[in-house]
Coordinates of C-alpha atoms in Angstrom, one line a residue:
Chain A
M133 CA -6.2 -26.3 34.8
K134 CA -6.5 -24.1 31.8
D135 CA -3.8 -21.8 33.2
N136 CA -1.6 -24.8 33.8
S137 CA -1.7 -25.9 30.1
R138 CA -1.1 -22.3 29.1
A139 CA 2.0 -22.1 31.4
K140 CA 3.2 -25.4 30.0
I141 CA 2.9 -24.0 26.3
F142 CA 4.7 -20.9 27.5
F143 CA 7.7 -22.8 29.0
A144 CA 7.9 -25.0 25.9
I145 CA 8.3 -22.0 23.5
P146 CA 12.1 -21.8 23.7
Y147 CA 12.4 -25.6 23.1
I148 CA 9.9 -25.8 20.4
S149 CA 11.6 -22.8 18.5
W150 CA 15.0 -24.4 18.9
L151 CA 13.6 -27.7 17.6
A152 CA 11.9 -25.9 14.6
V153 CA 15.0 -23.6 13.7
F154 CA 17.7 -26.2 14.1
V155 CA 16.0 -29.6 13.6
I156 CA 12.9 -29.6 11.6
V157 CA 13.7 -26.8 9.2
P158 CA 17.3 -28.3 8.3
I159 CA 15.9 -31.7 7.8
G160 CA 13.2 -30.3 5.6
L161 CA 15.9 -28.5 3.5
L162 CA 17.9 -31.7 3.3
I163 CA 14.9 -33.6 2.1
Y164 CA 14.2 -30.7 -0.5
Q165 CA 17.8 -30.6 -1.6
S166 CA 18.1 -34.4 -2.0
L167 CA 14.9 -34.5 -4.3
T168 CA 16.1 -31.8 -6.5
N169 CA 18.9 -31.3 -9.2
V170 CA 21.1 -28.3 -10.0
Q171 CA 18.2 -26.9 -12.1
G172 CA 16.0 -27.0 -9.2
S173 CA 13.4 -29.5 -10.6
F174 CA 12.2 -32.4 -8.6
T175 CA 13.8 -35.8 -9.3
L176 CA 14.9 -39.0 -7.7
A177 CA 18.2 -39.2 -9.7
N178 CA 20.3 -38.6 -6.7
F179 CA 19.0 -41.6 -4.9
H180 CA 19.2 -43.4 -8.2
E181 CA 22.8 -42.5 -8.4
F182 CA 23.5 -43.6 -4.8
I183 CA 22.3 -47.0 -5.5
T184 CA 23.6 -47.5 -9.0
S185 CA 27.1 -45.9 -9.0
N186 CA 29.7 -48.1 -7.5
V187 CA 31.1 -45.2 -5.3
Y188 CA 28.4 -44.8 -2.6
L189 CA 27.3 -48.2 -1.9
P190 CA 30.9 -49.5 -0.9
M191 CA 31.0 -46.2 1.1
A192 CA 28.0 -47.0 3.0
F193 CA 29.1 -50.6 3.5
N194 CA 32.3 -49.1 4.8
S195 CA 30.6 -46.7 7.2
V196 CA 28.4 -49.6 8.6
F197 CA 31.5 -51.9 8.8
Y198 CA 33.6 -49.4 10.7
A199 CA 30.9 -48.4 12.9
L200 CA 30.2 -52.0 13.8
I201 CA 33.8 -52.8 14.6
I202 CA 34.0 -49.5 16.6
T203 CA 31.0 -50.5 18.5
L204 CA 31.9 -54.0 19.1
I205 CA 35.2 -53.0 20.5
T206 CA 33.9 -50.4 22.8
F207 CA 31.3 -52.8 24.1
M208 CA 33.9 -55.5 24.7
I209 CA 36.0 -53.0 26.7
S210 CA 33.1 -51.2 28.4
F211 CA 30.9 -54.1 29.7
P212 CA 33.6 -55.9 31.8
A213 CA 35.0 -52.4 32.7
A214 CA 31.6 -51.1 33.9
Y215 CA 31.1 -54.4 35.8
V216 CA 34.4 -54.0 37.7
L217 CA 33.7 -50.4 38.2
S218 CA 30.5 -51.1 39.9
H219 CA 32.2 -53.1 42.5
L220 CA 35.0 -50.6 43.3
K221 CA 35.3 -48.8 46.4
H222 CA 36.1 -45.3 45.0
R223 CA 33.8 -45.6 42.0
Q224 CA 32.9 -41.9 41.8
L225 CA 36.5 -41.1 41.4
W226 CA 37.0 -43.7 38.7
L227 CA 33.9 -42.6 36.9
M228 CA 35.3 -39.1 37.1
L229 CA 38.5 -40.1 35.4
I230 CA 36.4 -41.7 32.7
I231 CA 34.1 -38.8 32.2
L232 CA 36.9 -36.1 32.3
P233 CA 38.3 -36.6 28.7
T234 CA 34.8 -36.1 27.3
W235 CA 35.0 -32.5 28.6
I236 CA 38.0 -31.8 26.1
N237 CA 37.3 -31.0 22.6
V238 CA 37.3 -33.8 20.3
L239 CA 39.5 -32.0 17.8
L240 CA 42.2 -31.3 20.5
K241 CA 42.2 -34.9 21.5
T242 CA 42.5 -35.9 17.9
Y243 CA 45.7 -33.6 17.6
A244 CA 47.0 -35.1 20.7
F245 CA 46.9 -38.6 19.0
L246 CA 48.6 -37.0 16.0
G247 CA 51.4 -36.0 18.3
L248 CA 51.5 -39.3 20.2
L249 CA 51.4 -41.6 17.0
S250 CA 53.5 -39.6 14.6
K251 CA 56.8 -40.7 13.2
S252 CA 58.7 -38.5 15.9
G253 CA 55.9 -39.2 18.5
I254 CA 56.5 -40.5 21.9
I255 CA 55.4 -44.0 21.0
N256 CA 57.9 -44.2 18.2
Q257 CA 60.6 -42.7 20.4
L258 CA 59.9 -45.6 22.9
F259 CA 60.1 -48.1 20.0
S260 CA 63.5 -46.9 18.9
T261 CA 64.9 -46.8 22.4
F262 CA 64.1 -50.4 22.6
G263 CA 65.6 -51.0 19.3
L264 CA 62.4 -51.7 17.6
G265 CA 62.7 -49.0 14.9
T266 CA 60.1 -46.4 13.9
H267 CA 56.9 -47.3 12.5
N268 CA 54.0 -45.7 10.5
L269 CA 51.4 -45.6 13.3
L270 CA 49.1 -43.1 11.6
F271 CA 46.9 -42.8 8.6
N272 CA 45.7 -46.4 8.5
H273 CA 42.7 -48.3 9.3
V274 CA 44.0 -49.5 12.7
S275 CA 44.8 -46.1 13.9
F276 CA 41.4 -44.9 12.8
I277 CA 39.6 -47.6 14.7
F278 CA 41.9 -47.2 17.6
V279 CA 41.4 -43.5 18.1
A280 CA 37.6 -43.7 17.3
V281 CA 37.2 -46.4 20.1
Y282 CA 39.1 -44.1 22.5
L283 CA 36.8 -41.1 21.8
E284 CA 33.6 -43.2 22.0
L285 CA 34.4 -45.4 25.0
P286 CA 32.9 -43.1 27.6
F287 CA 29.6 -43.0 25.7
M288 CA 29.4 -46.8 25.8
L289 CA 30.7 -47.2 29.2
L290 CA 28.5 -44.7 31.2
P291 CA 25.0 -46.1 30.2
I292 CA 26.1 -49.6 30.9
Y293 CA 27.7 -48.7 34.2
N294 CA 24.5 -46.9 35.2
S295 CA 22.3 -49.9 34.4
I296 CA 24.6 -52.3 36.1
N297 CA 24.8 -50.0 39.2
E298 CA 21.0 -50.1 39.4
I299 CA 20.9 -53.9 39.8
D300 CA 20.0 -54.7 43.4
P301 CA 23.1 -56.1 45.2
D302 CA 20.9 -58.6 46.9
I303 CA 20.1 -60.1 43.5
L304 CA 23.6 -60.9 42.7
K305 CA 24.0 -62.2 46.4
A306 CA 21.0 -64.4 45.8
S307 CA 22.5 -65.8 42.6
R308 CA 25.7 -66.7 44.4
D309 CA 23.6 -68.0 47.3
L310 CA 21.8 -70.3 45.0
G311 CA 25.0 -71.8 43.6
A312 CA 25.8 -69.6 40.8
K313 CA 29.5 -69.0 39.8
P314 CA 30.4 -65.6 38.8
I315 CA 30.1 -66.4 35.0
N316 CA 26.5 -67.7 35.6
T317 CA 25.6 -64.5 37.4
L318 CA 27.1 -62.5 34.7
S319 CA 25.4 -64.2 31.7
Q320 CA 22.0 -65.0 33.4
L321 CA 21.5 -61.8 35.5
V322 CA 23.9 -58.9 35.0
F323 CA 23.8 -59.0 31.1
P324 CA 20.0 -59.3 30.8
L325 CA 19.4 -56.8 33.5
S326 CA 21.8 -54.2 32.0
I327 CA 20.4 -54.8 28.4
N328 CA 18.9 -51.3 28.3
G329 CA 22.1 -49.7 29.2
I330 CA 23.9 -51.8 26.5
K331 CA 21.3 -50.6 24.0
S332 CA 21.7 -47.1 25.0
G333 CA 25.5 -47.4 24.7
I334 CA 25.2 -49.0 21.2
Q335 CA 23.0 -46.1 20.1
A336 CA 25.5 -43.6 21.6
V337 CA 28.5 -45.1 19.8
F338 CA 27.1 -46.7 16.7
I339 CA 25.2 -43.8 15.3
P340 CA 27.8 -41.1 15.6
S341 CA 30.5 -43.6 14.3
L342 CA 28.3 -43.9 11.0
S343 CA 29.3 -40.4 10.2
L344 CA 32.7 -40.0 11.4
F345 CA 34.6 -37.8 8.9
M346 CA 37.2 -35.7 10.7
L347 CA 38.9 -38.7 12.1
T348 CA 39.0 -40.5 8.7
T349 CA 41.0 -37.4 7.3
L350 CA 43.2 -36.7 10.3
I351 CA 43.9 -40.1 11.6
G352 CA 42.8 -42.4 8.8
G353 CA 44.6 -40.3 6.2
N354 CA 41.6 -40.9 3.8
K355 CA 42.4 -44.4 3.7
V356 CA 38.9 -45.0 5.1
M357 CA 36.0 -43.5 3.1
T358 CA 32.8 -43.3 4.9
L359 CA 29.5 -41.6 4.2
G360 CA 30.6 -38.8 6.6
S361 CA 33.5 -38.1 4.5
A362 CA 31.6 -38.1 1.3
I363 CA 29.0 -35.6 2.8
E364 CA 32.0 -33.3 3.7
L365 CA 33.4 -33.8 0.2
H366 CA 30.0 -32.9 -1.6
F367 CA 29.2 -29.7 0.6
I368 CA 32.8 -28.4 0.8
V369 CA 34.7 -29.5 -2.2
T370 CA 32.4 -30.4 -5.1
Q371 CA 29.7 -28.1 -4.0
N372 CA 27.1 -30.6 -5.0
W373 CA 24.7 -30.0 -2.1
H374 CA 22.0 -32.3 -3.7
M375 CA 24.1 -35.4 -3.6
G376 CA 25.4 -34.4 -0.1
S377 CA 21.8 -34.0 1.1
T378 CA 20.9 -37.4 -0.4
I379 CA 23.7 -39.1 1.5
A380 CA 22.8 -37.2 4.7
I381 CA 19.0 -38.5 4.3
I382 CA 20.3 -42.1 3.9
L383 CA 22.5 -41.7 7.0
I384 CA 19.6 -40.2 8.9
L385 CA 17.3 -43.4 7.8
A386 CA 20.1 -45.7 8.8
M387 CA 20.2 -44.0 12.2
A388 CA 16.4 -44.4 12.6
V389 CA 16.7 -48.1 11.8
T390 CA 19.4 -48.4 14.3
M391 CA 17.2 -46.5 17.0
Y392 CA 14.3 -48.8 16.1
F393 CA 16.4 -52.1 16.7
T394 CA 17.8 -50.8 19.9
R395 CA 14.9 -49.3 21.5
E396 CA 13.8 -50.1 25.0
R397 CA 11.3 -52.9 25.1
G398 CA 8.9 -53.5 28.0
K399 CA 9.7 -51.0 30.7
R400 CA 10.8 -52.8 33.8
K401 CA 10.7 -51.5 37.3
Chain B
M119 CA 17.7 -86.6 78.1
D120 CA 19.7 -84.9 75.5
K121 CA 22.0 -87.4 73.8
K122 CA 24.9 -85.5 72.1
V123 CA 24.0 -84.8 68.6
L124 CA 26.7 -83.2 66.2
P125 CA 25.6 -79.8 65.6
V126 CA 24.9 -78.9 62.1
I127 CA 26.5 -75.5 62.5
E128 CA 29.0 -74.3 65.1
F129 CA 30.8 -71.1 65.7
K130 CA 33.8 -71.0 67.7
N131 CA 35.0 -67.5 69.0
V132 CA 34.0 -66.0 65.7
G133 CA 34.9 -62.2 65.3
L134 CA 34.6 -59.7 62.6
S135 CA 35.3 -56.1 62.3
F136 CA 34.9 -53.5 59.5
D137 CA 37.3 -50.4 59.5
N138 CA 37.9 -50.6 63.2
N139 CA 34.2 -51.2 64.1
T140 CA 33.7 -54.5 65.7
I141 CA 30.6 -56.1 64.5
L142 CA 30.9 -59.5 66.3
K143 CA 33.0 -60.1 69.3
N144 CA 34.0 -63.8 70.1
V145 CA 30.8 -65.4 69.2
S146 CA 30.2 -69.1 70.0
F147 CA 27.1 -71.2 69.7
E148 CA 25.9 -74.4 68.3
I149 CA 22.9 -75.0 65.9
E150 CA 21.2 -78.5 66.0
A151 CA 19.6 -79.9 63.0
G152 CA 16.0 -79.8 62.4
Q153 CA 15.1 -76.9 64.8
F154 CA 13.7 -73.4 64.2
Y155 CA 16.2 -71.0 65.5
T156 CA 15.7 -67.1 65.8
L157 CA 18.5 -64.5 66.0
L158 CA 16.7 -61.6 67.7
G159 CA 18.1 -58.1 68.3
P160 CA 17.9 -54.5 67.3
S161 CA 19.4 -53.3 64.2
G162 CA 23.2 -53.2 64.2
S163 CA 23.4 -56.0 66.8
G164 CA 25.2 -58.3 64.5
K165 CA 22.4 -60.8 63.7
S166 CA 22.4 -60.4 60.0
T167 CA 26.2 -60.6 60.1
I168 CA 25.9 -64.1 61.6
L169 CA 23.7 -65.0 58.8
N170 CA 26.1 -63.7 56.1
L171 CA 29.0 -65.6 57.9
I172 CA 26.9 -68.9 57.6
S173 CA 25.9 -68.3 53.9
G174 CA 29.5 -67.2 53.0
Q175 CA 28.6 -63.8 52.0
L176 CA 31.1 -62.4 54.6
S177 CA 34.1 -64.1 55.9
A178 CA 35.1 -64.1 59.5
D179 CA 38.3 -62.3 60.8
A180 CA 38.8 -64.6 63.6
G181 CA 37.4 -68.0 64.9
E182 CA 36.0 -71.0 63.2
I183 CA 32.8 -71.8 61.5
L184 CA 31.9 -75.5 61.3
F185 CA 29.2 -77.1 59.1
D186 CA 28.6 -80.8 60.0
G187 CA 31.8 -80.8 62.0
K188 CA 34.0 -79.5 59.0
V189 CA 35.6 -76.0 59.1
I190 CA 33.9 -74.1 56.3
N191 CA 35.7 -70.6 56.6
N192 CA 37.2 -71.0 53.2
I193 CA 34.4 -72.8 51.4
P194 CA 32.8 -70.1 48.9
A195 CA 29.1 -69.1 49.3
E196 CA 28.1 -71.0 46.1
S197 CA 29.4 -74.2 47.5
R198 CA 27.7 -74.2 51.0
R199 CA 24.6 -76.2 51.6
V200 CA 22.7 -73.4 52.9
N201 CA 20.2 -71.0 51.2
T202 CA 19.0 -67.7 52.1
V203 CA 15.6 -65.9 51.9
F204 CA 16.4 -62.2 51.6
Q205 CA 14.8 -59.4 53.3
N206 CA 13.7 -57.6 50.0
Y207 CA 13.2 -61.1 48.4
A208 CA 15.9 -60.4 45.7
L209 CA 13.9 -62.2 43.0
F210 CA 15.3 -62.1 39.5
P211 CA 13.2 -59.6 37.6
N212 CA 14.1 -60.9 34.2
M213 CA 12.7 -64.3 34.9
T214 CA 9.3 -65.9 35.4
V215 CA 8.3 -67.4 38.8
F216 CA 9.2 -70.8 37.3
D217 CA 12.6 -69.8 36.3
N218 CA 13.4 -68.1 39.6
V219 CA 12.6 -71.3 41.5
A220 CA 14.4 -73.3 38.9
F221 CA 17.5 -71.2 39.0
G222 CA 19.3 -73.4 41.6
P223 CA 18.3 -76.8 40.2
K224 CA 19.3 -75.7 36.7
L225 CA 22.8 -74.7 37.9
K226 CA 23.2 -78.2 39.2
K227 CA 22.3 -79.4 35.7
L228 CA 19.6 -81.8 36.8
P229 CA 17.5 -83.5 34.2
K230 CA 14.6 -81.2 32.9
D231 CA 11.9 -83.5 34.3
T232 CA 13.4 -83.5 37.7
I233 CA 13.7 -79.7 37.7
K234 CA 10.1 -79.3 36.5
A235 CA 9.0 -81.7 39.2
K236 CA 11.0 -79.9 41.8
V237 CA 9.7 -76.5 41.0
R238 CA 6.1 -77.7 41.0
E239 CA 6.7 -79.4 44.3
M240 CA 8.2 -76.1 45.8
L241 CA 5.5 -74.0 44.4
A242 CA 2.9 -76.2 45.8
L243 CA 4.5 -76.0 49.2
V244 CA 4.1 -72.2 49.3
K245 CA 0.6 -72.5 47.5
L246 CA 1.6 -70.8 44.3
E247 CA 0.9 -73.6 41.8
A248 CA -1.0 -71.4 39.4
F249 CA 1.6 -68.7 39.2
E250 CA 4.4 -70.6 37.3
N251 CA 4.4 -68.4 34.2
R252 CA 3.8 -65.0 36.1
A253 CA 6.4 -62.2 35.8
I254 CA 7.9 -61.1 39.0
Q255 CA 6.5 -57.6 38.6
E256 CA 2.9 -59.0 38.5
L257 CA 3.1 -60.4 42.1
S258 CA 2.1 -59.0 45.4
G259 CA 4.5 -58.6 48.2
G260 CA 3.2 -61.7 49.9
Q261 CA 3.4 -63.8 46.6
K262 CA 7.0 -62.5 46.1
Q263 CA 7.9 -63.6 49.6
R264 CA 6.5 -67.1 48.8
V265 CA 8.5 -67.3 45.6
A266 CA 11.6 -66.3 47.5
I267 CA 10.9 -69.1 50.0
A268 CA 10.4 -71.7 47.2
R269 CA 13.5 -70.6 45.4
A270 CA 15.7 -71.0 48.4
L271 CA 14.0 -74.5 49.2
A272 CA 14.4 -75.7 45.7
N273 CA 18.0 -76.2 46.3
E274 CA 17.4 -78.6 49.0
P275 CA 19.5 -76.9 51.7
D276 CA 20.3 -78.4 55.0
V277 CA 19.9 -75.1 56.6
L278 CA 17.5 -72.3 55.4
L279 CA 18.5 -68.8 56.5
L280 CA 15.9 -66.1 56.6
D281 CA 16.9 -62.4 56.9
E282 CA 13.9 -60.6 58.3
P283 CA 11.8 -62.0 55.4
L284 CA 8.5 -60.9 56.9
S285 CA 9.4 -57.2 57.8
A286 CA 7.8 -55.7 54.6
L287 CA 4.5 -57.5 54.9
D288 CA 1.4 -56.1 56.7
Y289 CA 0.2 -57.3 60.0
K290 CA -2.2 -60.0 59.0
L291 CA -0.2 -61.4 56.2
R292 CA 2.8 -61.5 58.5
K293 CA 0.9 -63.5 61.1
Q294 CA -0.2 -65.9 58.4
M295 CA 3.3 -66.2 56.9
Q296 CA 4.6 -66.8 60.5
S297 CA 2.6 -69.9 61.0
E298 CA 3.1 -71.1 57.3
L299 CA 6.9 -70.9 57.8
R300 CA 6.7 -72.7 61.0
A301 CA 4.5 -75.4 59.2
I302 CA 7.0 -75.7 56.2
Q303 CA 9.9 -76.1 58.7
K304 CA 8.2 -78.9 60.6
R305 CA 7.2 -80.5 57.3
L306 CA 10.6 -80.6 55.7
G307 CA 12.4 -81.2 59.0
I308 CA 15.4 -78.9 58.0
T309 CA 16.9 -76.3 60.2
F310 CA 15.7 -72.7 59.8
I311 CA 17.7 -69.8 61.2
F312 CA 15.4 -66.8 61.3
V313 CA 16.6 -63.3 61.9
T314 CA 14.2 -60.6 63.2
H315 CA 14.1 -57.6 65.4
D316 CA 10.5 -58.2 66.3
Q317 CA 10.4 -60.1 69.6
E318 CA 6.7 -61.1 69.3
E319 CA 7.6 -62.9 66.0
A320 CA 10.5 -64.6 67.7
L321 CA 8.6 -65.8 70.7
A322 CA 5.9 -67.2 68.4
M323 CA 7.9 -69.1 65.9
S324 CA 11.1 -70.3 67.5
D325 CA 12.2 -73.6 69.1
W326 CA 15.3 -71.6 70.3
I327 CA 16.2 -67.9 70.5
F328 CA 19.6 -66.2 70.4
I329 CA 19.2 -62.7 71.8
M330 CA 21.9 -60.4 70.1
N331 CA 23.1 -56.9 71.3
D332 CA 26.4 -55.1 70.5
G333 CA 27.9 -58.0 68.6
K334 CA 27.4 -60.4 71.4
I335 CA 24.8 -63.2 72.1
Q336 CA 23.3 -61.9 75.4
Q337 CA 21.2 -64.9 76.1
N338 CA 20.0 -68.0 74.4
G339 CA 17.2 -70.5 75.3
T340 CA 13.6 -71.5 74.6
P341 CA 11.1 -68.6 74.2
V342 CA 9.6 -69.3 77.6
D343 CA 13.0 -69.5 79.4
I344 CA 14.1 -66.2 78.0
Y345 CA 10.7 -64.5 78.8
D346 CA 10.5 -66.0 82.4
E347 CA 14.3 -65.5 83.3
P348 CA 15.9 -62.7 81.4
I349 CA 19.6 -62.6 82.2
N350 CA 20.1 -58.9 82.1
H351 CA 18.5 -55.5 81.8
F352 CA 18.8 -55.5 78.0
V353 CA 17.0 -58.7 77.5
A354 CA 14.3 -57.9 80.1
D355 CA 13.6 -54.6 78.4
F356 CA 14.0 -56.0 74.8
I357 CA 11.7 -59.1 75.3
G358 CA 8.2 -58.0 76.2
E359 CA 7.2 -55.1 78.5
S360 CA 9.1 -54.9 81.8
N361 CA 9.1 -52.9 85.1
I362 CA 12.9 -52.9 86.1
V363 CA 13.8 -51.5 89.6
N364 CA 17.0 -51.7 91.6
G365 CA 16.9 -54.0 94.7
V366 CA 19.1 -55.9 97.1
M367 CA 19.3 -59.7 97.4
K368 CA 19.2 -59.9 101.2
Q369 CA 19.6 -63.8 101.2
D370 CA 18.3 -66.7 99.2
Y371 CA 14.6 -66.4 98.4
L372 CA 14.5 -62.8 99.9
V373 CA 14.8 -59.6 97.9
N374 CA 14.4 -56.0 99.0
F375 CA 13.1 -53.3 96.5
V376 CA 11.1 -50.0 96.9
G377 CA 12.0 -50.2 100.5
K378 CA 10.2 -53.6 101.4
D379 CA 11.3 -57.2 101.6
F380 CA 9.6 -59.8 99.4
E381 CA 9.8 -63.5 99.1
N382 CA 11.0 -64.7 95.8
L383 CA 12.3 -67.8 94.1
D384 CA 15.9 -66.8 93.2
A385 CA 19.0 -67.9 95.0
G386 CA 22.7 -68.5 94.6
M387 CA 23.9 -64.8 95.0
R388 CA 26.0 -63.2 97.6
P389 CA 24.2 -61.9 100.7
N390 CA 23.1 -58.3 100.1
E391 CA 24.2 -58.2 96.5
A392 CA 22.9 -55.4 94.5
V393 CA 20.4 -56.6 91.7
E394 CA 17.9 -55.6 89.3
V395 CA 14.4 -56.8 89.7
V396 CA 12.1 -57.4 86.8
L397 CA 8.3 -57.6 87.1
R398 CA 6.2 -58.1 84.0
P399 CA 3.1 -55.9 83.5
E400 CA 0.8 -58.9 82.9
D401 CA 1.9 -60.4 86.2
L402 CA 0.8 -57.4 88.3
D403 CA -2.7 -57.1 89.5
L404 CA -4.6 -54.1 90.8
V405 CA -6.5 -55.0 94.0
P406 CA -8.1 -53.2 96.9
I407 CA -5.5 -51.1 98.9
E408 CA -5.5 -53.6 102.0
Q409 CA -4.8 -56.6 99.8
G410 CA -1.8 -55.2 97.7
K411 CA 1.8 -55.4 98.4
L412 CA 2.3 -51.8 97.4
V413 CA 0.1 -48.8 97.2
V414 CA -0.1 -46.9 93.9
T415 CA -2.0 -44.1 92.2
I416 CA -3.3 -44.6 88.7
A417 CA -1.6 -42.1 86.5
D418 CA -2.6 -43.1 83.0
Q419 CA -4.7 -45.7 81.1
S420 CA -5.0 -46.6 77.6
F421 CA -7.1 -49.2 75.7
R422 CA -5.1 -51.8 73.8
G423 CA -7.9 -54.1 72.5
D424 CA -7.3 -57.1 74.5
F425 CA -6.2 -55.2 77.6
Y426 CA -5.8 -51.9 79.3
E427 CA -2.3 -50.6 79.7
I428 CA -2.3 -48.8 82.9
T429 CA 0.7 -46.5 84.3
A430 CA 0.5 -46.5 88.2
I431 CA 3.0 -44.6 90.5
D432 CA 3.9 -45.9 94.0
D433 CA 4.5 -43.6 96.9
D434 CA 8.2 -43.4 96.3
G435 CA 7.5 -42.2 92.7
N436 CA 8.5 -45.5 90.8
E437 CA 6.4 -46.1 87.6
W438 CA 4.7 -49.5 87.2
K439 CA 3.3 -50.6 83.9
V440 CA 0.3 -52.8 84.5
Q441 CA -1.7 -54.8 81.9
A442 CA -5.2 -55.4 83.3
T443 CA -8.4 -56.9 81.7
N444 CA -10.6 -54.4 83.6
P445 CA -10.4 -50.7 83.3
S446 CA -9.4 -48.5 86.3
S447 CA -9.9 -44.8 86.7
V448 CA -7.1 -42.3 86.6
G449 CA -6.3 -40.7 90.0
A450 CA -7.6 -43.7 92.0
R451 CA -5.4 -45.2 94.7
V452 CA -5.3 -48.9 94.6
G453 CA -3.1 -51.9 95.8
L454 CA -0.5 -53.5 93.5
D455 CA -0.3 -57.3 94.1
F456 CA 2.2 -59.9 92.7
G457 CA 3.4 -63.3 93.8
P458 CA 7.0 -64.6 94.7
E459 CA 7.1 -66.4 91.2
D460 CA 6.5 -63.0 89.5
I461 CA 9.7 -61.4 90.8
H462 CA 12.6 -62.1 88.5
V463 CA 16.1 -61.1 89.9
M464 CA 19.0 -60.3 87.6
R465 CA 22.6 -59.9 88.7
F466 CA 24.9 -57.2 87.1
N467 CA 27.2 -58.5 84.4
E468 CA 26.4 -62.1 84.9
S469 CA 27.7 -64.4 82.1
E470 CA 25.4 -66.9 80.5
D471 CA 27.5 -69.7 81.8
D472 CA 27.3 -68.4 85.4
F473 CA 23.6 -67.8 85.0
D474 CA 23.0 -71.4 83.8
A475 CA 25.1 -72.8 86.6
R476 CA 23.4 -70.8 89.2
I477 CA 19.9 -71.7 88.0
E478 CA 21.0 -75.3 87.8
S479 CA 22.3 -75.2 91.5
Y480 CA 19.0 -74.5 93.1
E481 CA 16.5 -75.6 90.6
G482 CA 18.3 -79.0 90.0
E483 CA 17.5 -80.0 93.8

């Protein structure tokens, strides 16, 4: 027994070290930075500024607002798609096609959209051949949401697909047998039985969407300012690490709140 | 004696195949209202397929399925007046016992009080009155089975389909559920169609059995008919234990096997027609050599609780399974005795219609 627990500790060493160096210490540093000012003395001024200045609260609202929209759209696409997918014959192949793009670097995909949506891009070329003229497709709210949804979609779809796939097909048969139309089965069985997958999907999409910053610049053309872009600004441009850390801590708190509300309740077998 | 009642379900030359695999071949039969039917066969014989065709989960490639005299091939499952008890229960894990049973009545938008009364009535029927508010995960296998039955019956189906519902239960619980199911069927007076691969279960519960193999109905009849007069090798082998040997039907009421002539009760075959002869182990008696029709040597004996299963070998090397109440001793030479009524003769490739007609021709006299 003793050897066993010693072995366990031994095998946990790499993971614990990783955790310490790349998670615990950085968070500690963030907290320290957020609670100090340029002179290095402890203060709550950063948090005070976050709440009182009329810059950060609208940004926070923006972040949550856009993350909500992105999450909602990906869910509305993913749930029906996952349901259909789970009934397809060659679902492994379809699933592969959905997973495949996630293997490509996000920055690459973002640049691909710049090419697609730009003034001389393929979509505008199509528009002009049909006599519809060229349009500004980039650097606005819609393009930002569109690309974000594209990037996040697999992370919503996969957990929902997995949980729908785990539903015993006989349960769906039984529902039909008892007189349920597909819509009844969907609302009374498929949806509640895949709720844990839906929650994981929301976590996987909403939380990263809170801190999107690259997309806001590249695709949104800085028309959309989120907390993510503010952090970038403070660390890279204004070099105010204390304020940047404060925003980061507030983001982390927001993520924790999200995790709490989407946690799995009552393990079901 | 039988005034013609309209069958509740009728199959007319129904066929079904998947990816070039024929599952059902030209199946025709009739189901009368108010009886307990069993579809019995090994796995892959097509019995569950028939159930799925009746419930509407599958649709037939060929032929017609009639319900109360109307073709229902194109009626969707949710609109058919049949309900199913599934093999793995298929209860809804996100709902309580009450909500599971109320699922069908709620979809029909019945008044709340009616639904409540219906659910209570059904739970009382399966003796689960006190379990209304339980979660499905808190139930034992037997209790889940009961909820599944109550849920299916709450929809007041004309026909209840049961797809191997007892196969996951242990022996004792199974025996108990068999008699309870039978009692429920008698009390409600609706048609039950029960699918099983367990011949004992089929014999114990059914008014009428369909024996399936290879996508075809091999034989149908009452349990006693099928046991006593199996139509072919498959049925004889599948239902009960059997000794099957080759023989020749010399003339009516005289059959030759293991080199000897025996009187029997079968007739209506060609003179000297090659046949198979079935003798049930419980119809064979071990007697002193001089009283036996054959002389055999005891090769093996095992105690089975209520009888001894004995394997004996005759002088031609044929094996005979015998069920005896008294033990014998291995190596002993004894006589094997049986009466004319214990010999069942089967023709090769005889159709059910020919079989019935032949039996009628000499038993009807």
